[in-house]
């Protein structure tokens, strides 16, 4: 859904409509860095939520601050502002949908890939120490994640950064299928059938659904016990 896009996480439709095309391009770059796993820095020019009007008139470059000390080497990506900005002339929802065009034919999607893959993620790798989880071989990372006993912890890991999110998503069945089935059987009185495959969805989403059902069942049991504990009134 467009509402879950990286753009919607940093700006709303009303503010998007007020921005000039250059401002929208800068916001797109800002969203790409955050989507790659960077954290918003208090010294960034975007801390007020709007791009300064002087940016498009007097500045040849605009500094967006995401780096931590020690700062990484320089990473460059060339974006032709005159060619790119008109691609962002539509509304926020239409632009957000174009970012994740499944066919990859959208010029906006091509611009997004240029930013996220060639600039943001390569920079993120440069600032991360060499002994992080993502520096390990895939089979070792999967072995570590498989040892997490609580699915909530695995969900949190997947939400940490784009790299770990992709790793967990790429090994959905291996990491989530058994967790879903274990969660399903805890609701022993449920009449809905257990899913045998995750066609049209993912095992992680099925697990999340079971977690919600678990919470509902637990709430209903608490209410049942509360009602049973009430003293009986005899008239």
PDB file of C-alpha atoms in Angstrom:
ATOM      1  CA  UNK A   1       0.000   0.000   0.000  1.00  0.00           C
ATOM      2  CA  UNK A   2       1.169   3.508  -0.791  1.00  0.00           C
ATOM      3  CA  UNK A   3       0.430   4.600   2.795  1.00  0.00           C
ATOM      4  CA  UNK A   4       3.249   2.336   4.017  1.00  0.00           C
ATOM      5  CA  UNK A   5       5.807   3.750   1.577  1.00  0.00           C
ATOM      6  CA  UNK A   6       9.097   5.377   2.601  1.00  0.00           C
ATOM      7  CA  UNK A   7       7.738   8.742   1.439  1.00  0.00           C
ATOM      8  CA  UNK A   8       4.702   8.572   3.718  1.00  0.00           C
ATOM      9  CA  UNK A   9       7.021   7.989   6.671  1.00  0.00           C
ATOM     10  CA  UNK A  10       8.669  11.397   6.247  1.00  0.00           C
ATOM     11  CA  UNK A  11       5.967  13.705   4.851  1.00  0.00           C
ATOM     12  CA  UNK A  12       2.192  14.015   4.546  1.00  0.00           C
ATOM     13  CA  UNK A  13       0.188  14.952   1.463  1.00  0.00           C
ATOM     14  CA  UNK A  14      -0.470  18.538   2.559  1.00  0.00           C
ATOM     15  CA  UNK A  15       3.228  19.291   3.065  1.00  0.00           C
ATOM     16  CA  UNK A  16       4.156  17.449  -0.141  1.00  0.00           C
ATOM     17  CA  UNK A  17       1.767  19.624  -2.151  1.00  0.00           C
ATOM     18  CA  UNK A  18       3.384  22.783  -0.768  1.00  0.00           C
ATOM     19  CA  UNK A  19       6.904  21.763  -1.748  1.00  0.00           C
ATOM     20  CA  UNK A  20       8.543  22.896  -4.947  1.00  0.00           C
ATOM     21  CA  UNK A  21       9.942  20.192  -7.244  1.00  0.00           C
ATOM     22  CA  UNK A  22      13.486  20.620  -5.909  1.00  0.00           C
ATOM     23  CA  UNK A  23      12.169  20.313  -2.379  1.00  0.00           C
ATOM     24  CA  UNK A  24      10.408  17.062  -3.304  1.00  0.00           C
ATOM     25  CA  UNK A  25      13.612  15.688  -4.783  1.00  0.00           C
ATOM     26  CA  UNK A  26      15.514  16.460  -1.582  1.00  0.00           C
ATOM     27  CA  UNK A  27      12.753  14.810   0.471  1.00  0.00           C
ATOM     28  CA  UNK A  28      13.026  11.730  -1.765  1.00  0.00           C
ATOM     29  CA  UNK A  29      16.768  11.544  -1.026  1.00  0.00           C
ATOM     30  CA  UNK A  30      16.020  11.992   2.680  1.00  0.00           C
ATOM     31  CA  UNK A  31      13.456   9.145   2.572  1.00  0.00           C
ATOM     32  CA  UNK A  32      15.921   6.894   0.732  1.00  0.00           C
ATOM     33  CA  UNK A  33      18.542   7.301   3.467  1.00  0.00           C
ATOM     34  CA  UNK A  34      16.044   6.560   6.235  1.00  0.00           C
ATOM     35  CA  UNK A  35      14.691   3.539   4.332  1.00  0.00           C
ATOM     36  CA  UNK A  36      18.223   2.157   4.024  1.00  0.00           C
ATOM     37  CA  UNK A  37      18.583   2.161   7.810  1.00  0.00           C
ATOM     38  CA  UNK A  38      20.011   5.571   8.682  1.00  0.00           C
ATOM     39  CA  UNK A  39      18.648   7.516  11.644  1.00  0.00           C
ATOM     40  CA  UNK A  40      17.462  11.108  11.340  1.00  0.00           C
ATOM     41  CA  UNK A  41      20.100  13.539  12.674  1.00  0.00           C
ATOM     42  CA  UNK A  42      19.172  16.660  14.649  1.00  0.00           C
ATOM     43  CA  UNK A  43      21.568  18.804  12.585  1.00  0.00           C
ATOM     44  CA  UNK A  44      19.902  17.940   9.281  1.00  0.00           C
ATOM     45  CA  UNK A  45      18.461  20.819   7.293  1.00  0.00           C
ATOM     46  CA  UNK A  46      15.146  18.936   7.249  1.00  0.00           C
ATOM     47  CA  UNK A  47      14.678  19.021  11.025  1.00  0.00           C
ATOM     48  CA  UNK A  48      11.919  21.640  10.615  1.00  0.00           C
ATOM     49  CA  UNK A  49      10.131  19.428   8.093  1.00  0.00           C
ATOM     50  CA  UNK A  50      10.499  21.861   5.172  1.00  0.00           C
ATOM     51  CA  UNK A  51      13.343  22.459   2.758  1.00  0.00           C
ATOM     52  CA  UNK A  52      14.681  26.041   3.026  1.00  0.00           C
ATOM     53  CA  UNK A  53      13.657  28.221   0.115  1.00  0.00           C
ATOM     54  CA  UNK A  54      17.248  29.339  -0.336  1.00  0.00           C
ATOM     55  CA  UNK A  55      18.208  25.790  -1.340  1.00  0.00           C
ATOM     56  CA  UNK A  56      17.021  26.033  -4.921  1.00  0.00           C
ATOM     57  CA  UNK A  57      18.116  29.621  -5.447  1.00  0.00           C
ATOM     58  CA  UNK A  58      21.537  30.102  -3.932  1.00  0.00           C
ATOM     59  CA  UNK A  59      22.987  26.702  -3.070  1.00  0.00           C
ATOM     60  CA  UNK A  60      24.619  24.362  -5.578  1.00  0.00           C
ATOM     61  CA  UNK A  61      24.675  21.584  -2.966  1.00  0.00           C
ATOM     62  CA  UNK A  62      22.548  20.893   0.074  1.00  0.00           C
ATOM     63  CA  UNK A  63      23.920  19.001   3.073  1.00  0.00           C
ATOM     64  CA  UNK A  64      21.722  16.334   4.651  1.00  0.00           C
ATOM     65  CA  UNK A  65      23.294  14.983   7.841  1.00  0.00           C
ATOM     66  CA  UNK A  66      22.942  11.266   8.615  1.00  0.00           C
ATOM     67  CA  UNK A  67      26.543  10.216   9.311  1.00  0.00           C
ATOM     68  CA  UNK A  68      28.090   9.165  12.600  1.00  0.00           C
ATOM     69  CA  UNK A  69      31.697   9.683  13.701  1.00  0.00           C
ATOM     70  CA  UNK A  70      34.083   8.579  12.388  1.00  0.00           C
ATOM     71  CA  UNK A  71      32.672   9.680   9.063  1.00  0.00           C
ATOM     72  CA  UNK A  72      32.914   7.289   6.116  1.00  0.00           C
ATOM     73  CA  UNK A  73      34.617   7.942   2.817  1.00  0.00           C
ATOM     74  CA  UNK A  74      32.868   9.963   0.152  1.00  0.00           C
ATOM     75  CA  UNK A  75      30.128   8.245  -1.842  1.00  0.00           C
ATOM     76  CA  UNK A  76      28.718   9.940  -4.914  1.00  0.00           C
ATOM     77  CA  UNK A  77      25.602   9.565  -7.004  1.00  0.00           C
ATOM     78  CA  UNK A  78      24.786  11.974  -9.807  1.00  0.00           C
ATOM     79  CA  UNK A  79      21.169  13.085 -10.032  1.00  0.00           C
ATOM     80  CA  UNK A  80      20.154  15.512 -12.755  1.00  0.00           C
ATOM     81  CA  UNK A  81      17.776  17.719 -10.784  1.00  0.00           C
ATOM     82  CA  UNK A  82      16.230  19.233 -13.898  1.00  0.00           C
ATOM     83  CA  UNK A  83      15.407  15.802 -15.284  1.00  0.00           C
ATOM     84  CA  UNK A  84      14.493  14.155 -11.974  1.00  0.00           C
ATOM     85  CA  UNK A  85      12.356  16.823 -10.312  1.00  0.00           C
ATOM     86  CA  UNK A  86       9.527  16.737 -12.903  1.00  0.00           C
ATOM     87  CA  UNK A  87       9.116  13.013 -12.170  1.00  0.00           C
ATOM     88  CA  UNK A  88       7.874  14.066  -8.736  1.00  0.00           C
ATOM     89  CA  UNK A  89       5.216  16.464  -9.997  1.00  0.00           C
ATOM     90  CA  UNK A  90       2.317  14.169  -9.075  1.00  0.00           C
ATOM     91  CA  UNK A  91       0.543  13.758  -5.750  1.00  0.00           C
ATOM     92  CA  UNK A  92       2.137  11.990  -2.806  1.00  0.00           C
ATOM     93  CA  UNK A  93       0.137   8.753  -3.166  1.00  0.00           C
ATOM     94  CA  UNK A  94       0.866   8.400  -6.903  1.00  0.00           C
ATOM     95  CA  UNK A  95       4.558   9.112  -6.380  1.00  0.00           C
ATOM     96  CA  UNK A  96       4.753   6.630  -3.492  1.00  0.00           C
ATOM     97  CA  UNK A  97       3.160   3.892  -5.605  1.00  0.00           C
ATOM     98  CA  UNK A  98       5.591   4.604  -8.439  1.00  0.00           C
ATOM     99  CA  UNK A  99       8.555   4.066  -6.091  1.00  0.00           C
ATOM    100  CA  UNK A 100       7.750   0.385  -5.735  1.00  0.00           C
ATOM    101  CA  UNK A 101       6.553  -0.270  -9.271  1.00  0.00           C
ATOM    102  CA  UNK A 102       6.569  -4.070  -9.533  1.00  0.00           C
ATOM    103  CA  UNK A 103       7.629  -4.001 -13.181  1.00  0.00           C
ATOM    104  CA  UNK A 104      10.431  -1.557 -12.482  1.00  0.00           C
ATOM    105  CA  UNK A 105       9.563   0.423 -15.617  1.00  0.00           C
ATOM    106  CA  UNK A 106       8.630   3.613 -13.792  1.00  0.00           C
ATOM    107  CA  UNK A 107      11.221   6.422 -14.098  1.00  0.00           C
ATOM    108  CA  UNK A 108      10.521   7.223 -10.448  1.00  0.00           C
ATOM    109  CA  UNK A 109      11.303   3.605  -9.475  1.00  0.00           C
ATOM    110  CA  UNK A 110      14.551   3.794 -11.462  1.00  0.00           C
ATOM    111  CA  UNK A 111      15.493   7.009  -9.644  1.00  0.00           C
ATOM    112  CA  UNK A 112      14.672   5.368  -6.299  1.00  0.00           C
ATOM    113  CA  UNK A 113      16.906   2.371  -7.080  1.00  0.00           C
ATOM    114  CA  UNK A 114      19.721   4.718  -8.076  1.00  0.00           C
ATOM    115  CA  UNK A 115      19.509   6.462  -4.721  1.00  0.00           C
ATOM    116  CA  UNK A 116      18.943   3.482  -2.430  1.00  0.00           C
ATOM    117  CA  UNK A 117      21.291   0.958  -4.021  1.00  0.00           C
ATOM    118  CA  UNK A 118      24.164   3.082  -5.310  1.00  0.00           C
ATOM    119  CA  UNK A 119      24.272   5.761  -2.635  1.00  0.00           C
ATOM    120  CA  UNK A 120      22.427   4.973   0.575  1.00  0.00           C
ATOM    121  CA  UNK A 121      23.173   1.281   1.106  1.00  0.00           C
ATOM    122  CA  UNK A 122      26.799   1.516   0.020  1.00  0.00           C
ATOM    123  CA  UNK A 123      27.251   4.394   2.468  1.00  0.00           C
ATOM    124  CA  UNK A 124      25.539   2.412   5.228  1.00  0.00           C
ATOM    125  CA  UNK A 125      27.901  -0.507   4.693  1.00  0.00           C
ATOM    126  CA  UNK A 126      30.839   1.904   4.920  1.00  0.00           C
ATOM    127  CA  UNK A 127      29.795   3.302   8.303  1.00  0.00           C
ATOM    128  CA  UNK A 128      28.971  -0.067   9.865  1.00  0.00           C
ATOM    129  CA  UNK A 129      31.796  -1.798  11.765  1.00  0.00           C
ATOM    130  CA  UNK A 130      33.150  -4.998  10.276  1.00  0.00           C
ATOM    131  CA  UNK A 131      31.909  -7.162  13.144  1.00  0.00           C
ATOM    132  CA  UNK A 132      28.185  -6.551  12.750  1.00  0.00           C
ATOM    133  CA  UNK A 133      25.622  -9.299  12.171  1.00  0.00           C
ATOM    134  CA  UNK A 134      25.270  -8.385   8.494  1.00  0.00           C
ATOM    135  CA  UNK A 135      29.006  -8.920   7.955  1.00  0.00           C
ATOM    136  CA  UNK A 136      28.603 -12.658   8.659  1.00  0.00           C
ATOM    137  CA  UNK A 137      27.870 -15.307   6.001  1.00  0.00           C
ATOM    138  CA  UNK A 138      24.173 -15.834   5.306  1.00  0.00           C
ATOM    139  CA  UNK A 139      24.088 -19.362   6.741  1.00  0.00           C
ATOM    140  CA  UNK A 140      25.633 -18.139  10.001  1.00  0.00           C
ATOM    141  CA  UNK A 141      23.162 -15.256  10.257  1.00  0.00           C
ATOM    142  CA  UNK A 142      20.258 -17.642   9.682  1.00  0.00           C
ATOM    143  CA  UNK A 143      21.562 -20.015  12.345  1.00  0.00           C
ATOM    144  CA  UNK A 144      21.686 -17.127  14.835  1.00  0.00           C
ATOM    145  CA  UNK A 145      18.175 -15.933  13.958  1.00  0.00           C
ATOM    146  CA  UNK A 146      16.786 -19.476  14.152  1.00  0.00           C
ATOM    147  CA  UNK A 147      17.961 -19.674  17.773  1.00  0.00           C
ATOM    148  CA  UNK A 148      15.696 -16.795  18.827  1.00  0.00           C
ATOM    149  CA  UNK A 149      13.025 -18.434  20.946  1.00  0.00           C
ATOM    150  CA  UNK A 150      10.469 -15.634  20.740  1.00  0.00           C
ATOM    151  CA  UNK A 151       8.972 -14.638  17.400  1.00  0.00           C
ATOM    152  CA  UNK A 152       8.643 -11.090  18.718  1.00  0.00           C
ATOM    153  CA  UNK A 153      12.439 -10.878  18.921  1.00  0.00           C
ATOM    154  CA  UNK A 154      12.762 -12.089  15.326  1.00  0.00           C
ATOM    155  CA  UNK A 155      10.171  -9.518  14.244  1.00  0.00           C
ATOM    156  CA  UNK A 156      12.207  -6.804  15.979  1.00  0.00           C
ATOM    157  CA  UNK A 157      15.373  -7.945  14.220  1.00  0.00           C
ATOM    158  CA  UNK A 158      13.589  -7.771  10.858  1.00  0.00           C
ATOM    159  CA  UNK A 159      12.543  -4.209  11.680  1.00  0.00           C
ATOM    160  CA  UNK A 160      16.061  -3.084  12.586  1.00  0.00           C
ATOM    161  CA  UNK A 161      17.255  -2.170   9.096  1.00  0.00           C
ATOM    162  CA  UNK A 162      16.564  -2.827   5.437  1.00  0.00           C
ATOM    163  CA  UNK A 163      19.324  -5.446   5.175  1.00  0.00           C
ATOM    164  CA  UNK A 164      18.004  -7.615   8.007  1.00  0.00           C
ATOM    165  CA  UNK A 165      14.452  -7.072   6.795  1.00  0.00           C
ATOM    166  CA  UNK A 166      15.389  -8.481   3.373  1.00  0.00           C
ATOM    167  CA  UNK A 167      17.273 -11.397   4.954  1.00  0.00           C
ATOM    168  CA  UNK A 168      14.267 -12.433   7.055  1.00  0.00           C
ATOM    169  CA  UNK A 169      11.874 -11.943   4.126  1.00  0.00           C
ATOM    170  CA  UNK A 170      14.060 -14.020   1.779  1.00  0.00           C
ATOM    171  CA  UNK A 171      14.005 -16.928   4.266  1.00  0.00           C
ATOM    172  CA  UNK A 172      10.382 -16.558   5.325  1.00  0.00           C
ATOM    173  CA  UNK A 173       9.475 -20.257   5.378  1.00  0.00           C
ATOM    174  CA  UNK A 174      12.665 -21.291   7.148  1.00  0.00           C
ATOM    175  CA  UNK A 175      12.297 -18.718   9.934  1.00  0.00           C
ATOM    176  CA  UNK A 176       8.546 -18.291  10.351  1.00  0.00           C
ATOM    177  CA  UNK A 177       6.646 -21.430   9.305  1.00  0.00           C
ATOM    178  CA  UNK A 178       7.359 -23.424  12.464  1.00  0.00           C
ATOM    179  CA  UNK A 179       6.642 -20.358  14.620  1.00  0.00           C
ATOM    180  CA  UNK A 180       3.248 -19.948  12.962  1.00  0.00           C
ATOM    181  CA  UNK A 181       2.332 -23.600  13.530  1.00  0.00           C
ATOM    182  CA  UNK A 182       3.443 -23.489  17.162  1.00  0.00           C
ATOM    183  CA  UNK A 183       1.361 -20.369  17.732  1.00  0.00           C
ATOM    184  CA  UNK A 184      -1.635 -21.967  16.006  1.00  0.00           C
ATOM    185  CA  UNK A 185      -1.666 -25.066  18.210  1.00  0.00           C
ATOM    186  CA  UNK A 186      -1.622 -22.969  21.371  1.00  0.00           C
ATOM    187  CA  UNK A 187      -5.182 -21.938  20.505  1.00  0.00           C
ATOM    188  CA  UNK A 188      -6.464 -25.474  21.027  1.00  0.00           C
ATOM    189  CA  UNK A 189     -10.158 -24.599  20.758  1.00  0.00           C
ATOM    190  CA  UNK A 190      -9.932 -22.626  17.505  1.00  0.00           C
ATOM    191  CA  UNK A 191     -12.123 -23.953  14.682  1.00  0.00           C
ATOM    192  CA  UNK A 192     -10.302 -22.276  11.759  1.00  0.00           C
ATOM    193  CA  UNK A 193      -7.993 -24.587   9.773  1.00  0.00           C
ATOM    194  CA  UNK A 194      -4.247 -24.241   9.961  1.00  0.00           C
ATOM    195  CA  UNK A 195      -2.617 -22.965   6.769  1.00  0.00           C
ATOM    196  CA  UNK A 196      -0.564 -25.540   4.863  1.00  0.00           C
ATOM    197  CA  UNK A 197       1.136 -22.987   2.634  1.00  0.00           C
ATOM    198  CA  UNK A 198       1.617 -19.241   2.512  1.00  0.00           C
ATOM    199  CA  UNK A 199       0.372 -18.635  -1.032  1.00  0.00           C
ATOM    200  CA  UNK A 200      -0.618 -15.008  -1.465  1.00  0.00           C
ATOM    201  CA  UNK A 201       0.901 -14.012   1.860  1.00  0.00           C
ATOM    202  CA  UNK A 202       3.943 -14.821   4.023  1.00  0.00           C
ATOM    203  CA  UNK A 203       4.504 -17.044   7.034  1.00  0.00           C
ATOM    204  CA  UNK A 204       5.487 -13.966   9.007  1.00  0.00           C
ATOM    205  CA  UNK A 205       2.105 -12.350   8.276  1.00  0.00           C
ATOM    206  CA  UNK A 206       0.331 -15.578   9.243  1.00  0.00           C
ATOM    207  CA  UNK A 207       2.303 -15.619  12.485  1.00  0.00           C
ATOM    208  CA  UNK A 208       1.325 -11.992  13.175  1.00  0.00           C
ATOM    209  CA  UNK A 209      -2.318 -12.929  12.601  1.00  0.00           C
ATOM    210  CA  UNK A 210      -1.998 -15.775  15.092  1.00  0.00           C
ATOM    211  CA  UNK A 211      -0.451 -13.416  17.635  1.00  0.00           C
ATOM    212  CA  UNK A 212      -3.505 -11.168  17.342  1.00  0.00           C
ATOM    213  CA  UNK A 213      -5.797 -14.172  17.725  1.00  0.00           C
ATOM    214  CA  UNK A 214      -3.782 -15.288  20.758  1.00  0.00           C
ATOM    215  CA  UNK A 215      -4.325 -11.888  22.343  1.00  0.00           C
ATOM    216  CA  UNK A 216      -8.073 -12.030  21.649  1.00  0.00           C
ATOM    217  CA  UNK A 217      -8.322 -15.543  23.084  1.00  0.00           C
ATOM    218  CA  UNK A 218      -6.368 -14.562  26.205  1.00  0.00           C
ATOM    219  CA  UNK A 219      -8.630 -11.540  26.697  1.00  0.00           C
ATOM    220  CA  UNK A 220     -11.756 -13.680  26.345  1.00  0.00           C
ATOM    221  CA  UNK A 221     -10.426 -16.189  28.895  1.00  0.00           C
ATOM    222  CA  UNK A 222      -9.672 -13.402  31.359  1.00  0.00           C
ATOM    223  CA  UNK A 223     -13.191 -12.064  30.936  1.00  0.00           C
ATOM    224  CA  UNK A 224     -14.631 -15.568  31.390  1.00  0.00           C
ATOM    225  CA  UNK A 225     -12.709 -16.058  34.639  1.00  0.00           C
ATOM    226  CA  UNK A 226     -13.740 -12.619  35.842  1.00  0.00           C
ATOM    227  CA  UNK A 227     -17.395 -13.409  35.215  1.00  0.00           C
ATOM    228  CA  UNK A 228     -17.087 -16.798  36.937  1.00  0.00           C
ATOM    229  CA  UNK A 229     -15.506 -15.209  39.993  1.00  0.00           C
ATOM    230  CA  UNK A 230     -18.434 -12.853  40.556  1.00  0.00           C
ATOM    231  CA  UNK A 231     -20.605 -13.863  43.544  1.00  0.00           C
ATOM    232  CA  UNK A 232     -23.982 -15.326  42.661  1.00  0.00           C
ATOM    233  CA  UNK A 233     -26.889 -13.217  43.813  1.00  0.00           C
ATOM    234  CA  UNK A 234     -29.971 -15.038  45.099  1.00  0.00           C
ATOM    235  CA  UNK A 235     -33.234 -13.115  45.236  1.00  0.00           C
TER     236      UNK A 235
END
